[in-house]
XYZ file of C-alpha atoms in Angstrom:
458
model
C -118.052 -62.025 -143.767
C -114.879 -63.106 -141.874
C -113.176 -61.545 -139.113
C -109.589 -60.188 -139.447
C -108.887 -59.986 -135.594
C -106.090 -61.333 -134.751
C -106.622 -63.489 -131.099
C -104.706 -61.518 -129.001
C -106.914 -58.142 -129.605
C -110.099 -59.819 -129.449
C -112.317 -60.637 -126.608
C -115.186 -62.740 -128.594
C -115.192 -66.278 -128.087
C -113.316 -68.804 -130.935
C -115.933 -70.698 -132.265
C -115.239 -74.524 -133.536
C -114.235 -74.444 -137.243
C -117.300 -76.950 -139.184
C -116.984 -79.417 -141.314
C -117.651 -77.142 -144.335
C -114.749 -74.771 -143.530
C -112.422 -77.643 -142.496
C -110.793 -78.010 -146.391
C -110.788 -74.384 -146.015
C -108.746 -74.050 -143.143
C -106.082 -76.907 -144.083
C -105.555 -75.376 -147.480
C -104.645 -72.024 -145.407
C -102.612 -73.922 -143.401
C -100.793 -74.895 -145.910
C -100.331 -71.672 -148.000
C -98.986 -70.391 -144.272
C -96.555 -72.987 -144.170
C -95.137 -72.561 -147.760
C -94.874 -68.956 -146.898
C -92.792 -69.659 -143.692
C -90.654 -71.919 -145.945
C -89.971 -69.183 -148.609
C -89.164 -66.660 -145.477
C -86.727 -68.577 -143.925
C -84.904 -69.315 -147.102
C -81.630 -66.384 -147.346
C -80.046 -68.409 -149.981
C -82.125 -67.229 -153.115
C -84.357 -63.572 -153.814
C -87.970 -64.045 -154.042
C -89.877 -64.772 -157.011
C -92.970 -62.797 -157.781
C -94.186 -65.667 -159.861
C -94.451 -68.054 -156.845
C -95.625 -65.182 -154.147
C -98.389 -63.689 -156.764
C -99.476 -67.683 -157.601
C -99.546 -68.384 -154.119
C -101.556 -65.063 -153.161
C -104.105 -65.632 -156.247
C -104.624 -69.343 -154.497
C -105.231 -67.406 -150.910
C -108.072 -65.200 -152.900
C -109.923 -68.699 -154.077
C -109.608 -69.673 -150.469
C -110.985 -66.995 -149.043
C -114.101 -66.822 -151.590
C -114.845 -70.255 -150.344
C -115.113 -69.362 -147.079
C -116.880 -66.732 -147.586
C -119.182 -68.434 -149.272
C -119.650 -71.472 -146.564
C -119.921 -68.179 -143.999
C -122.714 -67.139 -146.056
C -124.653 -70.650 -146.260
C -123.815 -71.170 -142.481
C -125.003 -67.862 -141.594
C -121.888 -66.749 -140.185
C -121.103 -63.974 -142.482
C -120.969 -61.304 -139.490
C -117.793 -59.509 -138.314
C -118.173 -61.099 -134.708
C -117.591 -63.996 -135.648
C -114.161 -65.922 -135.706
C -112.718 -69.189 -135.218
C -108.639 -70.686 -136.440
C -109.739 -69.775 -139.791
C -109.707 -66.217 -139.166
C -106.666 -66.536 -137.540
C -104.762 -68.567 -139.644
C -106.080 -66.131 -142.489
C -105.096 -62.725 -141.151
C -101.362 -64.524 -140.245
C -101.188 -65.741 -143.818
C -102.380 -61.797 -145.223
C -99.606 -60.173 -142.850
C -96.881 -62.484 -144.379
C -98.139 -61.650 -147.767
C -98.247 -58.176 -146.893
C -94.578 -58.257 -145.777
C -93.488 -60.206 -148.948
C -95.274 -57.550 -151.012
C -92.674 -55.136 -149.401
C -89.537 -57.301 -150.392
C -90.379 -57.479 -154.122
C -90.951 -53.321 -153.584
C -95.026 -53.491 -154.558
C -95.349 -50.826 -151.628
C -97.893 -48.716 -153.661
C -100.340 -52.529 -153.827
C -102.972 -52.840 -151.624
C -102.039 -55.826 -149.850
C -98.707 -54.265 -148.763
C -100.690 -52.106 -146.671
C -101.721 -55.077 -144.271
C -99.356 -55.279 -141.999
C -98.970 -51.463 -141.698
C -102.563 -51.432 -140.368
C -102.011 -54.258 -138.402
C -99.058 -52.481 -136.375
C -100.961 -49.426 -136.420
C -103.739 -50.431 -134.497
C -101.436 -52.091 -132.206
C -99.715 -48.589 -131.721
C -103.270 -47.281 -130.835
C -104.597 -49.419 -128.774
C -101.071 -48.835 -126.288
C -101.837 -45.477 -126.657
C -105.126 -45.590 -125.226
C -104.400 -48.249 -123.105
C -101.981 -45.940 -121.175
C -102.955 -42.495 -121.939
C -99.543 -40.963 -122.868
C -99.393 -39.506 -126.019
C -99.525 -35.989 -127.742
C -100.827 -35.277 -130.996
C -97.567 -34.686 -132.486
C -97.073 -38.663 -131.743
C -100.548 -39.029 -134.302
C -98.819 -37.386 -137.226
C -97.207 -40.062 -138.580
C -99.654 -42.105 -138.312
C -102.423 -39.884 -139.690
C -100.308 -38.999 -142.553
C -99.522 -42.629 -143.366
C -103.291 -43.272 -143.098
C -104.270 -41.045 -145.354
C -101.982 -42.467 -147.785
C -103.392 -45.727 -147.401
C -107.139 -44.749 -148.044
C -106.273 -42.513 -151.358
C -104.781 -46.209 -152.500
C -107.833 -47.775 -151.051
C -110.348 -45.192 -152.472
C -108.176 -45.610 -156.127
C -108.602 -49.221 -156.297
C -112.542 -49.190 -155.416
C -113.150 -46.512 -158.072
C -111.492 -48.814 -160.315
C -113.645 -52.075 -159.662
C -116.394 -49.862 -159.516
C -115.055 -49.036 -163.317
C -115.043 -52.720 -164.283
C -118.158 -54.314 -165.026
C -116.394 -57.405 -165.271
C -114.905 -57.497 -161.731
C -117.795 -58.679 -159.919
C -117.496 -58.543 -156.053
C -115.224 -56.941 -154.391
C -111.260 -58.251 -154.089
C -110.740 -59.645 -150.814
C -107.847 -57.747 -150.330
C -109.571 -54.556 -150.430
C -112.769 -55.780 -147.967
C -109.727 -56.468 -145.675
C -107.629 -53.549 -145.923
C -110.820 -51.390 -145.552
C -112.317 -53.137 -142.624
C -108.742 -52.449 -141.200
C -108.305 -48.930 -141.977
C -111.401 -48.264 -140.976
C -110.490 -49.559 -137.650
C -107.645 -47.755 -137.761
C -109.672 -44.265 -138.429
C -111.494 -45.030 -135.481
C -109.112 -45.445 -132.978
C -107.149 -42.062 -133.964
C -110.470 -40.253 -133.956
C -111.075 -40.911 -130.445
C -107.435 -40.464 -129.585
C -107.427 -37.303 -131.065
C -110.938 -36.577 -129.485
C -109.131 -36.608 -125.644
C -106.708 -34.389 -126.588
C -108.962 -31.783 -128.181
C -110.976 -30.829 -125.125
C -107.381 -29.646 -123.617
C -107.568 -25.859 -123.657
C -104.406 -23.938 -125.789
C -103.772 -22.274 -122.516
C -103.017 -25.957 -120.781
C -101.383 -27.741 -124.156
C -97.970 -26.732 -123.019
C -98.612 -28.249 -119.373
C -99.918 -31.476 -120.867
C -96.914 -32.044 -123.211
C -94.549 -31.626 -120.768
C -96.673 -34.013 -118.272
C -95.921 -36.465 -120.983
C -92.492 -36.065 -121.421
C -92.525 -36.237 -117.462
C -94.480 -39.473 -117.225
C -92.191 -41.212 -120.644
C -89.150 -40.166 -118.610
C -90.130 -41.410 -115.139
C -90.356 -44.921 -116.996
C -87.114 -44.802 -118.873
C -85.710 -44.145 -115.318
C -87.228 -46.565 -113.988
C -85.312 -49.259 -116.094
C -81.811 -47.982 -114.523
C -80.323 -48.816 -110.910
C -82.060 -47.088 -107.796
C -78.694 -45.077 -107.039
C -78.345 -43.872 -111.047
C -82.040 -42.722 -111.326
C -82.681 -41.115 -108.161
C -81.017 -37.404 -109.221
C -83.085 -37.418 -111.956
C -86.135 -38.591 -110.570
C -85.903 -35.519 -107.902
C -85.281 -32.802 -110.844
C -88.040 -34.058 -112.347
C -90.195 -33.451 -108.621
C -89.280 -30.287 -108.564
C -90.777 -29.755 -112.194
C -94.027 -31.349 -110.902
C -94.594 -29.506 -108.399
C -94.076 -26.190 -109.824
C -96.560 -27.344 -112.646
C -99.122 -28.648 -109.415
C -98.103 -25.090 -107.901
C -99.655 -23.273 -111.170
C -102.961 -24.949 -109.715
C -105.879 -22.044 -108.303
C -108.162 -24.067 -106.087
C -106.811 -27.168 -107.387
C -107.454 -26.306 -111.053
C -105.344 -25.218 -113.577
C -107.075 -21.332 -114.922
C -106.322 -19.762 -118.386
C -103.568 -17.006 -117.334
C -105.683 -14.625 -119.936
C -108.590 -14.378 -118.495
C -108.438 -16.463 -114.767
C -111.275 -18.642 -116.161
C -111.050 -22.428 -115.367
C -109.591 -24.205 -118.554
C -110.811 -26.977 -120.600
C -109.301 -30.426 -119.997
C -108.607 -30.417 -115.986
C -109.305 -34.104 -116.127
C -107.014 -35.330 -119.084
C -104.177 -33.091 -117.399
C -105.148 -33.099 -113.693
C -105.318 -37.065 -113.757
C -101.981 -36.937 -116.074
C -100.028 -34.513 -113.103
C -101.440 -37.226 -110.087
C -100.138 -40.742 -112.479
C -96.484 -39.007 -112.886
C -96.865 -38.014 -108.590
C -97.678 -41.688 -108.402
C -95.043 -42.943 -110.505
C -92.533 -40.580 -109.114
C -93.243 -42.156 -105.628
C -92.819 -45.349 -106.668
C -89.627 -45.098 -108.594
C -88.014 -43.033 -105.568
C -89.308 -45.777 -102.698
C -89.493 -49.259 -104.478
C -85.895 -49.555 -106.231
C -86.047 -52.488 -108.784
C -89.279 -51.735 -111.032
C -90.282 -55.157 -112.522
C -90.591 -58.426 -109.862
C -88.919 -61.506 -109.916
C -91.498 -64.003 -111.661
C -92.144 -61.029 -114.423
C -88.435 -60.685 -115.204
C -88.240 -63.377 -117.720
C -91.043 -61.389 -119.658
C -89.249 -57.663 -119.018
C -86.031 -60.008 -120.291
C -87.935 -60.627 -123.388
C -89.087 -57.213 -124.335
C -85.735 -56.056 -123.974
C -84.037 -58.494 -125.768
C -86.679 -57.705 -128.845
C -86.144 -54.268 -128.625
C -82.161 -54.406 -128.833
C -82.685 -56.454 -132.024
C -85.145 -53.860 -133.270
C -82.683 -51.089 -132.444
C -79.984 -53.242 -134.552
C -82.252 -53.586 -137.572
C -83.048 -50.040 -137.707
C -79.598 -48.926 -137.830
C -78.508 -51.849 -140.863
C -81.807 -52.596 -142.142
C -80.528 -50.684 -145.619
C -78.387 -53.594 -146.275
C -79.281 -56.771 -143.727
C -83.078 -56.256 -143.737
C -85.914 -58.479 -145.476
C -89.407 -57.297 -144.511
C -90.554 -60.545 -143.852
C -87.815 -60.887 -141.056
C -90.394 -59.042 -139.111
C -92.492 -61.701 -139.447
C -91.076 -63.477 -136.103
C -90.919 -60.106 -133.928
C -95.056 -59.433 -134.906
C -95.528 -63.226 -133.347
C -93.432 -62.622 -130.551
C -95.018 -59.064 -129.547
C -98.948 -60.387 -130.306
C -97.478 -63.236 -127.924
C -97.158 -61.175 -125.286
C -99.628 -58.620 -126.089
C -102.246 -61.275 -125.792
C -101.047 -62.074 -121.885
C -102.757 -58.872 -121.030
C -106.082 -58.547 -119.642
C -107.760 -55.312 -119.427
C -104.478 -53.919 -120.581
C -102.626 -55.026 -117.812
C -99.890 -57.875 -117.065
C -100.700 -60.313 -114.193
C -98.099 -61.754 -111.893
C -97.828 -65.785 -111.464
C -100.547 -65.712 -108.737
C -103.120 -63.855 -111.388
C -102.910 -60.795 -109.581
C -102.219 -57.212 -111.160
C -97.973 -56.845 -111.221
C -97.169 -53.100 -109.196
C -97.575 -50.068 -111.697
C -94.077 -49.350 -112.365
C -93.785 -53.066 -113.873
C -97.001 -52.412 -115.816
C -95.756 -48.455 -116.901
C -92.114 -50.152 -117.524
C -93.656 -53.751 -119.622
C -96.075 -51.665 -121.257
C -93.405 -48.967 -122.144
C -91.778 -51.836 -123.766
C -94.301 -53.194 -125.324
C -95.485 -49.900 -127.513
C -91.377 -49.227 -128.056
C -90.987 -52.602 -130.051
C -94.505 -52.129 -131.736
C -93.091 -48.785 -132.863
C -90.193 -49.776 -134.257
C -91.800 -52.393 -136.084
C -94.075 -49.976 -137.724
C -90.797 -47.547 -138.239
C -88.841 -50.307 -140.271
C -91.880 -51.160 -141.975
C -92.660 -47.378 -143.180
C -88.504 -46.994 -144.214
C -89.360 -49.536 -146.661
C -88.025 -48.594 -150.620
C -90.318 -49.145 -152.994
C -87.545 -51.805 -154.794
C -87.372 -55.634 -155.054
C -84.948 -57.159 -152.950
C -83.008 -58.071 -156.295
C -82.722 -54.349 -156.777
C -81.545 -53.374 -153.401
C -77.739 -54.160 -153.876
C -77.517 -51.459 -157.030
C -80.252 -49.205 -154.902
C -77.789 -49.260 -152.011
C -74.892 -48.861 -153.801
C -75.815 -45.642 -156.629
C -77.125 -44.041 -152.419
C -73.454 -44.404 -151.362
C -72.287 -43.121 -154.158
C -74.755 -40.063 -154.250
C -73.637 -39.892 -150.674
C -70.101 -39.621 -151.716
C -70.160 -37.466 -154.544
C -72.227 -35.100 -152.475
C -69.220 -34.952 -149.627
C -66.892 -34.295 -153.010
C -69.243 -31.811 -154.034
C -69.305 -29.850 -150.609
C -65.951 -30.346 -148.991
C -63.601 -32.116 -152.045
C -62.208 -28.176 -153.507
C -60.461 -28.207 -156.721
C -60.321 -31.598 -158.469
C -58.682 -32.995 -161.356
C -60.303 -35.606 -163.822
C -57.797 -38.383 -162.017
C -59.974 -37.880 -158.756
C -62.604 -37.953 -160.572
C -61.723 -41.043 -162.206
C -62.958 -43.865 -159.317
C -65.991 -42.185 -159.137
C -66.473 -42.023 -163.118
C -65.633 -46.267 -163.120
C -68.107 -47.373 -160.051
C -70.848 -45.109 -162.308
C -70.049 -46.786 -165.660
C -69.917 -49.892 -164.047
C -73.509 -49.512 -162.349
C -74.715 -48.172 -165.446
C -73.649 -50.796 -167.565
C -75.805 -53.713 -165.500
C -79.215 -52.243 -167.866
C -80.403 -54.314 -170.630
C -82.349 -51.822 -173.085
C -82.241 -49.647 -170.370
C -83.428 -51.811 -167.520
C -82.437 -53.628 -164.581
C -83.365 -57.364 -165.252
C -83.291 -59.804 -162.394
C -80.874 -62.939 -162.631
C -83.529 -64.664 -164.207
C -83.997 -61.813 -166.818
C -87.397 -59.907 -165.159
C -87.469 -56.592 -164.759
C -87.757 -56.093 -160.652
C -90.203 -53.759 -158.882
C -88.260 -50.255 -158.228
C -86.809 -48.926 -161.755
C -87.797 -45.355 -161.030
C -86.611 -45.373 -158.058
C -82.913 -46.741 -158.947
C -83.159 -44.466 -162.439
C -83.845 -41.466 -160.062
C -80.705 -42.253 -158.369
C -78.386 -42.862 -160.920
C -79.447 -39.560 -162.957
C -78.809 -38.133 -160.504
C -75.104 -39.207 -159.792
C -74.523 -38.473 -163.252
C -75.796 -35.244 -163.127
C -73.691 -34.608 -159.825
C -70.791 -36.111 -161.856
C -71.312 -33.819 -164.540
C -70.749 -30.548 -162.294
C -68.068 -31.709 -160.896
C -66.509 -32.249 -164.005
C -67.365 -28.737 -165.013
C -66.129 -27.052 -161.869
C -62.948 -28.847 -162.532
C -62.596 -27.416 -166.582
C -63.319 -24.103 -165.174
C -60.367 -24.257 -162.695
């Protein structure tokens, strides 16, 4: 089989790409590119003809390889070369295009999801601070992707004339599966923490996540803080019996003293390096710090107007950029100019960073509508007008059918963009996203309709 890896989380070896995979990887290459070009052009919507003619070419490709894999003897996991690589870049774009024409519920939508998923995970582990209630999401939106996965097996498994298995699916479950693993053993360490100590741990973590957001202000702004948040630690090290943290029911020692004992001694550390050292991140590392900052603002931005600016595959650049610099760890840690380990408040505070941007990637991907782009401008506008008509509802009082009237128009005029009781496309297709946009505007008219009422009764 192939390996779906992308370089900067794996630690095998590239291997040289052979003269039977080399058409291979140039054809991939090339699908990449065309993808990049259809990204980067704002001046048109997206076609699903081209996308779904350019991701049925990407399946041929990668039954090729897998059948060269297979001859070669190379058909193992471990193994990986460009062609992996250029492969899993060119099934995250797809993934992200899937989004903008609103194919959510599709298998290959679910790609990139995984992708940033694991990348959420493996910061978790990497640094330790997390509670289970940061795993819900996650969990929840996992579990969501392997009913789709477990629905689309169970219907090749149906059809005798499918024959092997769609790549997209050997992908997406090789991913998941991944996935599954890593929250298993996340939620693994925080399951041997006693009840009686849960509330200790949690607020460790809120400690240790605030000691780092201080550490990003001036000395002089963070220092009050940072000795409120002394005195909190040492009245949770004062709750220590013989240097061990007892159930209060019963006086026995509780389960998890090393999760929460080593948790109490990082935020000590961290504490006394915030209060002596002053600026967190050094000189030659600024630049990086710089750059994490700079992608988080943006992320921040899109979040906030991602409704009406956003195309998924805008995220395309900010995944590069963060595997970029995710792949300048080693061990999980960033290393100065010299090679050398930078001081743990620049790894807590880069780090910090690091799983911040990953998250909000994930966060704009899982806001995603179900709609095609070419939807989105009557989408956004029948939610502002639900939005509105709600306020009228709630706070508006008695109104006559001349208030009324504005609202009445912009509802007509919505409603009267369906052919036979569609929304077509400019090119006369009916777009992903119908129910969704029908939901809304029966909605409006059934808000419409009771405020109509209310105003015959007065």
């Amino acid at each position: 089989m192939f390996s779906t890896v992308p370089p900067s989380c794996s630690a095998a070896a590239e291997q040289p790409v052979s003269s039977g995979e080399q058409p291979i990887l140039s054809r991939l290459v090339e699908i990449r590119n065309r993808l990049a070009a259809l990204k980067k052009d704002r001046g048109n919507y997206y076609r699903p003809n081209d996308i779904v003619s350019l991701y049925n070419d990407l399946r041929k490709q990668v039954k090729h390889l897998q059948g060269v894999r297979a001859s070669e003897h190379h058909d193992d996991d471990v193994f990986k070369n460009r062609a992996d690589a250029v492969l899993d870049e060119c099934f995250q774009l797809f993934s992200l295009f899937y989004l903008a024409l609103g194919k959510n519920k599709e298998i290959p939508a679910t790609y990139v999801q995984l992708v940033t998923i694991k990348q959420n995970f493996e910061l978790m582990n990497d640094t330790g601070v997390y509670t289970d209630d940061d795993l819900v999401p996650f969990k929840v939106r996992l579990r969501e992707i392997r009913q789709l996965v477990d629905a689309e097996v169970a219907r090749e498994d149906e059809d005798e004339d499918q024959g092997e298995p769609k790549p997209e699916v050997l992908l997406v479950s090789r991913r998941l599966r991944q996935c599954e693993k890593e929250i298993a053993l996340l939620e693994e360490t925080t399951r041997v923490i006693a009840d009686a100590l849960m509330p200790v741990y949690e607020d460790l973590v809120r400690i240790r996540r605030r000691l780092t957001a201080l550490s990003f202000l001036p000395h002089d702004s963070a220092i009050a803080e940072a000795r409120e948040l002394q005195k909190r630690l040492i009245e949770i090290d004062d709750m220590r019996v013989d240097d061990r943290f007892v159930d209060p029911d019963n006086g026995a020692v509780a389960e998890g003293q090393t999760q929460v004992v080593g948790l109490l001694e990082e935020c000590f550390d961290r504490l006394h390096d915030l209060m002596a050292e002053g600026s967190t991140v050094p000189k030659d590392m600024m630049p990086l710090y710089e750059r994490l900052m700079e992608i988080r603002v943006q992320l921040e931005k899109l979040l906030l107007t991602s409704r009406w600016t956003l195309r998924e595959t805008d995220l395309w650049s900010y995944q590069v950029q963060l595997q970029d610099i995710d792949g300048m760890r080693r061990n999980g840690q960033f290393k100065d100019t010299n090679g050398e380990p930078a001081p743990q408040q620049a790894q807590a505070a880069l780090n910090f960073l690091l799983h911040k941007c990953y998250n909000l990637v994930y966060k704009l991907l899982s806001s995603s509508e179900p709609v095609a782009e070419t939807l989105m401008p009557v989408h956004n506008q029948l939610r502002t007008l639900r939005r509105c008509l709600l306020e009228v509802k709630k706070y508006g009082g008695p109104l006559s059918a001349r208030d009324l009237y504005p609202y009445q128009m912009k509802l007509s005029s919505i409603d009267n963009l369906r052919t036979d009781g569609k929304f077509l496309d400019d090119e006369g297709h009916i777009p992903e996203g119908q129910g969704v946009v029908m939901s809304l505007l029966n909605e409006c008219y059934d808000l419409m309709y009771e405020l109509m009422a209310a105003e015959v009764d007065e």
